[in-house]
Amino acid sequence: MKNYRLATIPSKIVFLLSMIFSVFISCNERLKKDEVKERPSLKKSFKKEFLIGSAVNDFQITGKDSLGVQLIRTEYNTITPENSMKWMFMEPEKGIFNFEMADQYIDFSIKNDLAFIGHNLVWHSQLADWVTKIETKEELSESLKNHIITIASRYKGKIHGWDVVNEALNEDGTLRNSIFLEKLGPEYLVNSFKWAQEADPDVELYYNDYNMTNPEKRTGAIKLVKMLQENGAKIDGIGMQGHWNLDGPSLAEIEESIIAYSKLGLKVMITELDITVLPNPWDLEGAEISQNFENSEFMNPYPDQLPDSVSNKLAKRYQDIFKLFKKHTDKISRVTFWGVNDGQSWLNNWPIRGRTNYPLLFDRQYKPKAAYQSVMQVANDTTL
Ligand code: GLA
């Protein structure tokens, strides 16, 4: 009897303890879920204004960057693949498509209820080598058509929009002399949009470019859109890449551009938003971009952390920009940051490799920065 009791008491205690423990865990889980539900986020705060999202990379899509995934799910309602859907990855050899990663991006967006923006179908950069070697107009036209139709048809009905053409303009507003323009003439623009529409009639189609606030380039972009519209191509929106800095472009230039693009009957999107805080080699008088600035302390002034003075300036700049976006919420349909956190931004390696930049709303530990709080203040300010 004694022996029996001695043997059973501990097992009863273990049983009881495990019951208490599992009740505790499940309450805790529920609390955590409620917390996530209740926690304010960018997507909740800007729900009535516009879609808000980020460029994402393969580490996030495959789940290796689990903190990144968590942040994407909590904060955003739209994503754009940073690199993996560019021509060099999608069709590295003529007629041989690689859908493996792209399919995972689309699945991730569907599972997490994120509006997916395909980026991009036609761009002179990150192009596959074989395309640059095509010699005849016929072969290039046929290859371009096949590229667009194959990819856009595969994801028909699954994605929100396509950056059909990326960066087709020079700074003075003329058409960039890419292989496409050189061999196919300006019709390549009209045809690209028509092929995308043919493949997926309901998806939104965009033209996306940088420095879209610069008056000369803006005039060129407006001319390009009118040419598309006059030739019967469907275009739904303009993507103004927001690779901006602490001082420029001015709010007036940004505002004028949002209004001008909207007057074309298009949705305006701020795509690729990031604000560099580092010196720009182009601003240095007499500096050559080819000059080697790597390891230059002067060009990489904040290797360990961003001083409060600059962090506050960044927060103020983001706040001013978002006030403007909120003012024009009837014209702006989406704002997309170019990267999830500072450590993942391309601006750590461009235009100079190996610097430490701080261009986004989340720091290297995935924590919201002062800039995040300042953007959220705009969202929550009912007087704006
Ligand atoms: C351009 C492209 C993007 C990306 C950035 C740099 O803005 O549109 O896809 O390559 O350059 O990351």
Tab-separated table of C-alpha atoms and ligand atoms in Angstrom:
chain	number	residue	atom	x	y	z
A	1	MET	CA	0.000	0.000	0.000
A	2	LYS	CA	2.669	2.370	1.103
A	3	ASN	CA	4.696	1.537	-1.933
A	4	TYR	CA	1.641	1.994	-4.136
A	5	ARG	CA	1.002	5.493	-2.711
A	6	LEU	CA	4.584	6.521	-3.040
A	7	ALA	CA	4.542	5.548	-6.680
A	8	THR	CA	1.217	7.199	-7.551
A	9	ILE	CA	1.442	10.546	-5.763
A	10	PRO	CA	4.136	11.929	-7.963
A	11	SER	CA	2.321	10.782	-11.106
A	12	LYS	CA	-0.869	12.491	-9.916
A	13	ILE	CA	1.057	15.636	-9.203
A	14	VAL	CA	2.669	15.457	-12.607
A	15	PHE	CA	-0.757	15.034	-14.172
A	16	LEU	CA	-2.207	17.959	-12.234
A	17	LEU	CA	0.753	20.180	-13.007
A	18	SER	CA	0.573	19.346	-16.681
A	19	MET	CA	-3.132	20.245	-16.735
A	20	ILE	CA	-2.431	23.588	-15.080
A	21	PHE	CA	0.442	24.176	-17.466
A	22	SER	CA	-1.599	23.477	-20.585
A	23	VAL	CA	-4.430	25.761	-19.411
A	24	PHE	CA	-1.828	28.453	-18.765
A	25	ILE	CA	-0.272	27.998	-22.221
A	26	SER	CA	-3.576	28.121	-24.043
A	27	CYS	CA	-4.646	31.294	-22.161
A	28	ASN	CA	-1.317	32.814	-22.951
A	29	GLU	CA	-1.633	31.933	-26.647
A	30	ARG	CA	-5.073	33.452	-26.738
A	31	LEU	CA	-3.746	36.601	-25.073
A	32	LYS	CA	-0.904	36.776	-27.583
A	33	LYS	CA	-3.331	36.408	-30.497
A	34	ASP	CA	-5.571	39.121	-29.069
A	35	GLU	CA	-2.546	41.315	-28.590
A	36	VAL	CA	-1.615	40.891	-32.277
A	37	LYS	CA	-5.224	41.589	-33.232
A	38	GLU	CA	-5.310	44.720	-31.106
A	39	ARG	CA	-1.832	46.022	-31.834
A	40	PRO	CA	-1.909	49.045	-34.126
A	41	SER	CA	-0.193	48.522	-37.460
A	42	LEU	CA	0.446	50.414	-40.647
A	43	LYS	CA	-2.137	48.431	-42.607
A	44	LYS	CA	-4.824	48.986	-39.992
A	45	SER	CA	-3.993	52.627	-39.546
A	46	PHE	CA	-4.016	53.411	-43.273
A	47	LYS	CA	-6.875	51.069	-44.123
A	48	LYS	CA	-9.093	53.833	-45.434
A	49	GLU	CA	-6.283	55.637	-47.228
A	50	PHE	CA	-4.272	53.241	-49.388
A	51	LEU	CA	-2.659	49.824	-49.546
A	52	ILE	CA	0.642	49.785	-47.698
A	53	GLY	CA	3.412	47.284	-48.202
A	54	SER	CA	6.985	46.349	-48.761
A	55	ALA	CA	9.389	44.742	-51.172
A	56	VAL	CA	10.140	41.225	-49.940
A	57	ASN	CA	12.969	38.799	-50.594
A	58	ASP	CA	13.498	35.031	-50.884
A	59	PHE	CA	14.470	34.650	-47.205
A	60	GLN	CA	11.080	35.931	-46.195
A	61	ILE	CA	9.142	33.911	-48.732
A	62	THR	CA	10.865	30.665	-47.736
A	63	GLY	CA	10.374	31.457	-44.041
A	64	LYS	CA	14.109	31.669	-43.180
A	65	ASP	CA	13.648	35.251	-42.045
A	66	SER	CA	10.857	34.460	-39.599
A	67	LEU	CA	10.953	37.861	-37.893
A	68	GLY	CA	10.623	39.493	-41.296
A	69	VAL	CA	7.623	37.277	-42.088
A	70	GLN	CA	5.978	38.220	-38.811
A	71	LEU	CA	6.456	41.885	-39.528
A	72	ILE	CA	5.099	41.570	-43.086
A	73	ARG	CA	1.992	39.776	-41.822
A	74	THR	CA	1.362	42.312	-39.081
A	75	GLU	CA	2.119	45.572	-40.841
A	76	TYR	CA	1.372	45.208	-44.536
A	77	ASN	CA	-1.369	44.296	-46.976
A	78	THR	CA	0.658	44.306	-50.196
A	79	ILE	CA	4.050	42.949	-51.288
A	80	THR	CA	6.360	43.275	-54.291
A	81	PRO	CA	9.185	40.803	-55.007
A	82	GLU	CA	12.440	42.739	-54.714
A	83	ASN	CA	14.352	40.742	-57.300
A	84	SER	CA	13.090	37.264	-58.063
A	85	MET	CA	10.617	38.072	-60.817
A	86	LYS	CA	13.024	40.043	-62.980
A	87	TRP	CA	13.770	38.701	-66.453
A	88	MET	CA	17.202	37.246	-65.616
A	89	PHE	CA	15.596	34.979	-63.004
A	90	MET	CA	12.288	34.208	-64.720
A	91	GLU	CA	13.647	33.342	-68.180
A	92	PRO	CA	17.395	32.882	-67.866
A	93	GLU	CA	17.575	31.002	-71.185
A	94	LYS	CA	15.408	31.583	-74.190
A	95	GLY	CA	12.041	29.869	-73.698
A	96	ILE	CA	13.152	28.242	-70.426
A	97	PHE	CA	11.161	29.666	-67.570
A	98	ASN	CA	11.942	29.262	-63.910
A	99	PHE	CA	8.725	29.579	-61.947
A	100	GLU	CA	9.887	27.949	-58.754
A	101	MET	CA	10.493	31.029	-56.620
A	102	ALA	CA	7.816	33.160	-58.279
A	103	ASP	CA	5.182	30.511	-57.522
A	104	GLN	CA	6.200	30.606	-53.856
A	105	TYR	CA	5.839	34.399	-53.776
A	106	ILE	CA	2.328	34.168	-55.195
A	107	ASP	CA	1.353	31.369	-52.763
A	108	PHE	CA	2.695	33.396	-49.837
A	109	SER	CA	0.653	36.410	-50.915
A	110	ILE	CA	-2.533	34.362	-51.266
A	111	LYS	CA	-2.061	32.609	-47.906
A	112	ASN	CA	-1.422	35.864	-46.116
A	113	ASP	CA	-4.033	37.910	-47.933
A	114	LEU	CA	-1.507	40.322	-49.441
A	115	ALA	CA	-2.148	42.157	-52.718
A	116	PHE	CA	0.692	41.023	-54.963
A	117	ILE	CA	2.498	43.371	-57.346
A	118	GLY	CA	4.456	41.623	-60.090
A	119	HIS	CA	7.773	43.377	-60.658
A	120	ASN	CA	8.502	43.514	-63.560
A	121	LEU	CA	7.879	42.366	-67.103
A	122	VAL	CA	10.051	44.708	-69.182
A	123	TRP	CA	13.232	46.404	-67.950
A	124	HIS	CA	16.599	47.091	-69.570
A	125	SER	CA	18.406	46.127	-66.355
A	126	GLN	CA	18.716	42.687	-64.702
A	127	LEU	CA	17.815	41.370	-68.120
A	128	ALA	CA	18.923	37.902	-69.251
A	129	ASP	CA	22.107	37.959	-71.311
A	130	TRP	CA	20.590	36.095	-74.214
A	131	VAL	CA	18.117	38.932	-74.810
A	132	THR	CA	20.891	41.504	-75.199
A	133	LYS	CA	22.440	39.347	-77.929
A	134	ILE	CA	19.322	39.134	-80.112
A	135	GLU	CA	20.035	40.683	-83.466
A	136	THR	CA	16.777	40.941	-85.347
A	137	LYS	CA	13.657	42.964	-84.683
A	138	GLU	CA	11.462	39.912	-85.324
A	139	GLU	CA	13.238	37.714	-82.824
A	140	LEU	CA	13.238	40.399	-80.124
A	141	SER	CA	9.573	41.191	-80.632
A	142	GLU	CA	8.639	37.519	-80.535
A	143	SER	CA	10.762	36.959	-77.382
A	144	LEU	CA	9.278	39.963	-75.600
A	145	LYS	CA	5.757	38.835	-76.412
A	146	ASN	CA	6.439	35.292	-75.263
A	147	HIS	CA	8.004	36.525	-72.001
A	148	ILE	CA	5.065	38.760	-71.136
A	149	ILE	CA	2.292	36.396	-72.210
A	150	THR	CA	3.812	33.317	-70.539
A	151	ILE	CA	4.318	34.963	-67.155
A	152	ALA	CA	1.211	37.127	-67.037
A	153	SER	CA	-0.997	34.157	-68.070
A	154	ARG	CA	0.486	31.882	-65.404
A	155	TYR	CA	-0.510	34.276	-62.624
A	156	LYS	CA	-3.791	35.397	-64.172
A	157	GLY	CA	-6.401	36.143	-61.544
A	158	LYS	CA	-3.917	35.657	-58.700
A	159	ILE	CA	-2.197	38.999	-58.550
A	160	HIS	CA	-3.243	42.607	-58.063
A	161	GLY	CA	-1.031	44.454	-60.532
A	162	TRP	CA	1.991	44.323	-62.821
A	163	ASP	CA	4.827	46.779	-63.254
A	164	VAL	CA	4.662	46.155	-66.989
A	165	VAL	CA	7.463	48.518	-67.980
A	166	ASN	CA	10.159	49.757	-65.616
A	167	GLU	CA	12.404	52.787	-66.186
A	168	ALA	CA	11.947	53.445	-69.911
A	169	LEU	CA	12.745	57.172	-69.612
A	170	ASN	CA	15.887	59.283	-69.508
A	171	GLU	CA	16.181	62.176	-67.067
A	172	ASP	CA	15.305	64.704	-69.780
A	173	GLY	CA	12.060	62.871	-70.483
A	174	THR	CA	13.147	61.261	-73.752
A	175	LEU	CA	12.891	57.499	-74.208
A	176	ARG	CA	15.836	55.517	-72.884
A	177	ASN	CA	17.911	53.936	-75.569
A	178	SER	CA	17.469	50.350	-74.389
A	179	ILE	CA	17.732	47.308	-76.633
A	180	PHE	CA	13.926	47.384	-76.799
A	181	LEU	CA	13.749	50.957	-78.109
A	182	GLU	CA	16.703	50.499	-80.384
A	183	LYS	CA	15.335	47.414	-82.129
A	184	LEU	CA	11.571	47.788	-81.778
A	185	GLY	CA	10.960	51.543	-81.590
A	186	PRO	CA	8.462	53.144	-79.181
A	187	GLU	CA	5.810	50.581	-80.226
A	188	TYR	CA	7.424	48.163	-77.815
A	189	LEU	CA	5.790	50.132	-75.004
A	190	VAL	CA	2.306	49.926	-76.515
A	191	ASN	CA	2.735	46.253	-77.378
A	192	SER	CA	4.017	45.311	-73.918
A	193	PHE	CA	0.931	46.761	-72.259
A	194	LYS	CA	-1.360	45.156	-74.854
A	195	TRP	CA	0.224	41.732	-74.397
A	196	ALA	CA	-0.070	41.972	-70.618
A	197	GLN	CA	-3.728	42.888	-70.953
A	198	GLU	CA	-4.342	40.074	-73.403
A	199	ALA	CA	-2.837	37.582	-70.927
A	200	ASP	CA	-4.721	38.859	-67.869
A	201	PRO	CA	-7.507	41.304	-68.772
A	202	ASP	CA	-8.407	42.168	-65.165
A	203	VAL	CA	-5.008	42.759	-63.592
A	204	GLU	CA	-3.891	46.367	-63.054
A	205	LEU	CA	-1.076	47.528	-65.330
A	206	TYR	CA	1.523	50.120	-64.345
A	207	TYR	CA	4.423	52.165	-65.616
A	208	ASN	CA	7.115	52.467	-62.890
A	209	ASP	CA	10.160	54.787	-62.802
A	210	TYR	CA	12.444	56.847	-60.542
A	211	ASN	CA	12.858	60.652	-60.359
A	212	MET	CA	9.248	60.941	-61.474
A	213	THR	CA	9.070	64.239	-59.587
A	214	ASN	CA	11.672	65.883	-61.811
A	215	PRO	CA	9.716	68.238	-64.139
A	216	GLU	CA	11.419	67.151	-67.374
A	217	LYS	CA	11.019	63.481	-66.636
A	218	ARG	CA	7.431	64.086	-65.551
A	219	THR	CA	6.681	65.701	-68.920
A	220	GLY	CA	8.191	62.637	-70.600
A	221	ALA	CA	6.162	60.243	-68.447
A	222	ILE	CA	2.939	62.078	-69.249
A	223	LYS	CA	3.777	61.905	-72.956
A	224	LEU	CA	4.482	58.181	-72.633
A	225	VAL	CA	1.149	57.533	-70.895
A	226	LYS	CA	-0.735	59.554	-73.513
A	227	MET	CA	0.967	57.603	-76.261
A	228	LEU	CA	-0.197	54.355	-74.642
A	229	GLN	CA	-3.719	55.642	-74.179
A	230	GLU	CA	-3.964	57.036	-77.726
A	231	ASN	CA	-2.827	53.710	-79.133
A	232	GLY	CA	-5.464	51.738	-77.286
A	233	ALA	CA	-3.275	50.194	-74.573
A	234	LYS	CA	-4.727	49.878	-71.084
A	235	ILE	CA	-2.685	51.496	-68.297
A	236	ASP	CA	-4.107	51.759	-64.769
A	237	GLY	CA	-1.414	53.421	-62.774
A	238	ILE	CA	1.888	55.207	-62.406
A	239	GLY	CA	4.500	53.985	-59.967
A	240	MET	CA	6.605	56.823	-58.624
A	241	GLN	CA	9.640	55.060	-57.161
A	242	GLY	CA	10.321	56.873	-53.904
A	243	HIS	CA	14.109	56.557	-53.699
A	244	TRP	CA	14.350	59.926	-52.000
A	245	ASN	CA	16.646	61.678	-49.531
A	246	LEU	CA	16.347	63.899	-46.469
A	247	ASP	CA	16.096	67.100	-48.492
A	248	GLY	CA	14.749	66.190	-51.858
A	249	PRO	CA	12.618	66.001	-53.830
A	250	SER	CA	10.681	68.892	-52.336
A	251	LEU	CA	7.160	68.334	-51.066
A	252	ALA	CA	5.954	70.765	-53.739
A	253	GLU	CA	7.538	68.664	-56.513
A	254	ILE	CA	6.079	65.470	-55.096
A	255	GLU	CA	2.640	67.043	-54.803
A	256	GLU	CA	2.698	68.554	-58.277
A	257	SER	CA	3.604	65.151	-59.706
A	258	ILE	CA	0.897	63.253	-57.829
A	259	ILE	CA	-1.675	65.716	-59.175
A	260	ALA	CA	-0.302	65.655	-62.728
A	261	TYR	CA	-0.311	61.836	-62.983
A	262	SER	CA	-3.727	61.596	-61.442
A	263	LYS	CA	-5.094	63.995	-64.066
A	264	LEU	CA	-4.303	61.352	-66.684
A	265	GLY	CA	-7.033	59.253	-65.104
A	266	LEU	CA	-4.488	56.959	-63.444
A	267	LYS	CA	-4.000	55.621	-59.952
A	268	VAL	CA	-0.843	56.992	-58.392
A	269	MET	CA	1.405	54.691	-56.403
A	270	ILE	CA	4.472	55.493	-54.372
A	271	THR	CA	6.602	52.436	-55.021
A	272	GLU	CA	10.079	51.610	-53.738
A	273	LEU	CA	9.955	54.150	-50.895
A	274	ASP	CA	13.178	54.584	-48.918
A	275	ILE	CA	14.970	57.694	-47.698
A	276	THR	CA	18.744	57.631	-47.667
A	277	VAL	CA	20.497	59.428	-44.804
A	278	LEU	CA	23.993	59.052	-46.256
A	279	PRO	CA	26.069	61.448	-48.374
A	280	ASN	CA	25.532	61.081	-52.071
A	281	PRO	CA	28.641	60.911	-54.271
A	282	TRP	CA	26.846	62.876	-56.965
A	283	ASP	CA	26.491	65.827	-54.607
A	284	LEU	CA	30.240	66.124	-54.100
A	285	GLU	CA	31.655	68.696	-56.387
A	286	GLY	CA	34.097	67.188	-58.819
A	287	ALA	CA	33.442	63.672	-57.538
A	288	GLU	CA	33.444	60.854	-60.001
A	289	ILE	CA	30.991	58.083	-59.339
A	290	SER	CA	33.685	55.728	-60.545
A	291	GLN	CA	35.902	57.023	-57.722
A	292	ASN	CA	36.404	54.366	-55.085
A	293	PHE	CA	34.576	55.441	-51.947
A	294	GLU	CA	34.533	52.023	-50.323
A	295	ASN	CA	35.838	52.203	-46.742
A	296	SER	CA	35.624	55.986	-46.802
A	297	GLU	CA	34.631	57.207	-43.322
A	298	PHE	CA	33.384	60.440	-44.752
A	299	MET	CA	30.920	58.628	-47.007
A	300	ASN	CA	29.882	56.167	-44.277
A	301	PRO	CA	29.458	58.431	-41.245
A	302	TYR	CA	27.195	56.257	-39.045
A	303	PRO	CA	28.630	52.723	-39.079
A	304	ASP	CA	27.378	51.913	-35.541
A	305	GLN	CA	24.221	53.885	-35.039
A	306	LEU	CA	22.271	56.808	-36.350
A	307	PRO	CA	22.664	59.953	-34.198
A	308	ASP	CA	19.392	61.244	-32.709
A	309	SER	CA	19.635	64.461	-34.703
A	310	VAL	CA	19.562	62.529	-38.005
A	311	SER	CA	17.014	60.030	-36.756
A	312	ASN	CA	14.691	62.927	-35.881
A	313	LYS	CA	15.257	64.501	-39.262
A	314	LEU	CA	14.329	61.221	-40.937
A	315	ALA	CA	11.199	60.909	-38.785
A	316	LYS	CA	10.183	64.461	-39.676
A	317	ARG	CA	10.796	63.846	-43.391
A	318	TYR	CA	8.664	60.682	-43.328
A	319	GLN	CA	5.977	62.542	-41.435
A	320	ASP	CA	5.851	65.403	-43.951
A	321	ILE	CA	5.711	62.971	-46.848
A	322	PHE	CA	2.907	60.920	-45.298
A	323	LYS	CA	0.929	64.067	-44.509
A	324	LEU	CA	1.077	64.803	-48.206
A	325	PHE	CA	0.039	61.247	-49.099
A	326	LYS	CA	-2.876	61.522	-46.717
A	327	LYS	CA	-3.919	64.826	-48.270
A	328	HIS	CA	-4.040	63.088	-51.671
A	329	THR	CA	-5.485	59.798	-50.578
A	330	ASP	CA	-8.151	60.109	-53.307
A	331	LYS	CA	-5.348	59.840	-55.891
A	332	ILE	CA	-2.919	57.449	-54.181
A	333	SER	CA	-3.815	53.763	-54.198
A	334	ARG	CA	-0.665	52.238	-52.709
A	335	VAL	CA	2.548	53.035	-50.828
A	336	THR	CA	5.290	50.375	-50.900
A	337	PHE	CA	8.565	50.558	-48.950
A	338	TRP	CA	11.636	49.098	-50.643
A	339	GLY	CA	12.616	46.531	-48.035
A	340	VAL	CA	11.445	45.295	-44.648
A	341	ASN	CA	14.219	46.586	-42.379
A	342	ASP	CA	17.288	48.801	-42.575
A	343	GLY	CA	19.700	45.874	-42.659
A	344	GLN	CA	18.042	44.457	-45.774
A	345	SER	CA	17.976	47.652	-47.806
A	346	TRP	CA	19.799	47.806	-51.147
A	347	LEU	CA	20.957	51.285	-50.041
A	348	ASN	CA	23.635	49.672	-47.833
A	349	ASN	CA	25.375	48.743	-51.070
A	350	TRP	CA	24.347	51.389	-53.566
A	351	PRO	CA	25.730	53.633	-54.909
A	352	ILE	CA	28.696	52.686	-52.701
A	353	ARG	CA	29.209	49.182	-51.374
A	354	GLY	CA	29.438	48.283	-47.698
A	355	ARG	CA	27.893	51.318	-46.008
A	356	THR	CA	25.423	51.383	-43.112
A	357	ASN	CA	22.225	53.135	-44.129
A	358	TYR	CA	18.966	53.689	-42.215
A	359	PRO	CA	16.323	54.373	-44.875
A	360	LEU	CA	13.240	52.449	-43.639
A	361	LEU	CA	10.757	52.407	-40.744
A	362	PHE	CA	12.199	49.311	-38.995
A	363	ASP	CA	15.740	48.960	-37.647
A	364	ARG	CA	18.113	46.032	-38.019
A	365	GLN	CA	16.440	44.282	-35.060
A	366	TYR	CA	13.007	44.635	-36.751
A	367	LYS	CA	12.009	47.241	-34.175
A	368	PRO	CA	9.902	50.237	-35.206
A	369	LYS	CA	11.973	53.422	-35.375
A	370	ALA	CA	11.059	57.030	-34.581
A	371	ALA	CA	10.149	57.291	-38.279
A	372	TYR	CA	7.536	54.541	-37.791
A	373	GLN	CA	5.968	56.415	-34.882
A	374	SER	CA	5.902	59.636	-36.863
A	375	VAL	CA	4.136	57.932	-39.784
A	376	MET	CA	1.620	56.348	-37.399
A	377	GLN	CA	0.916	59.766	-35.895
A	378	VAL	CA	-0.145	60.968	-39.335
A	379	ALA	CA	-2.459	57.991	-39.698
A	380	ASN	CA	-4.053	58.596	-36.323
A	381	ASP	CA	-4.379	62.359	-36.623
A	382	THR	CA	-8.053	62.907	-37.379
A	383	THR	CA	-7.493	66.588	-38.173
A	384	LEU	CA	-5.488	65.627	-41.275
B	1	GLA	C1	15.037	49.884	-59.282
B	1	GLA	C2	14.193	48.673	-59.587
B	1	GLA	C3	14.078	47.794	-58.401
B	1	GLA	C4	15.386	47.614	-57.691
B	1	GLA	C5	15.949	48.924	-57.331
B	1	GLA	C6	17.180	48.692	-56.518
B	1	GLA	O1	14.381	50.835	-58.587
B	1	GLA	O2	12.919	48.993	-60.043
B	1	GLA	O3	13.614	46.563	-58.805
B	1	GLA	O4	16.300	46.912	-58.492
B	1	GLA	O5	16.193	49.611	-58.540
B	1	GLA	O6	16.971	47.690	-55.572
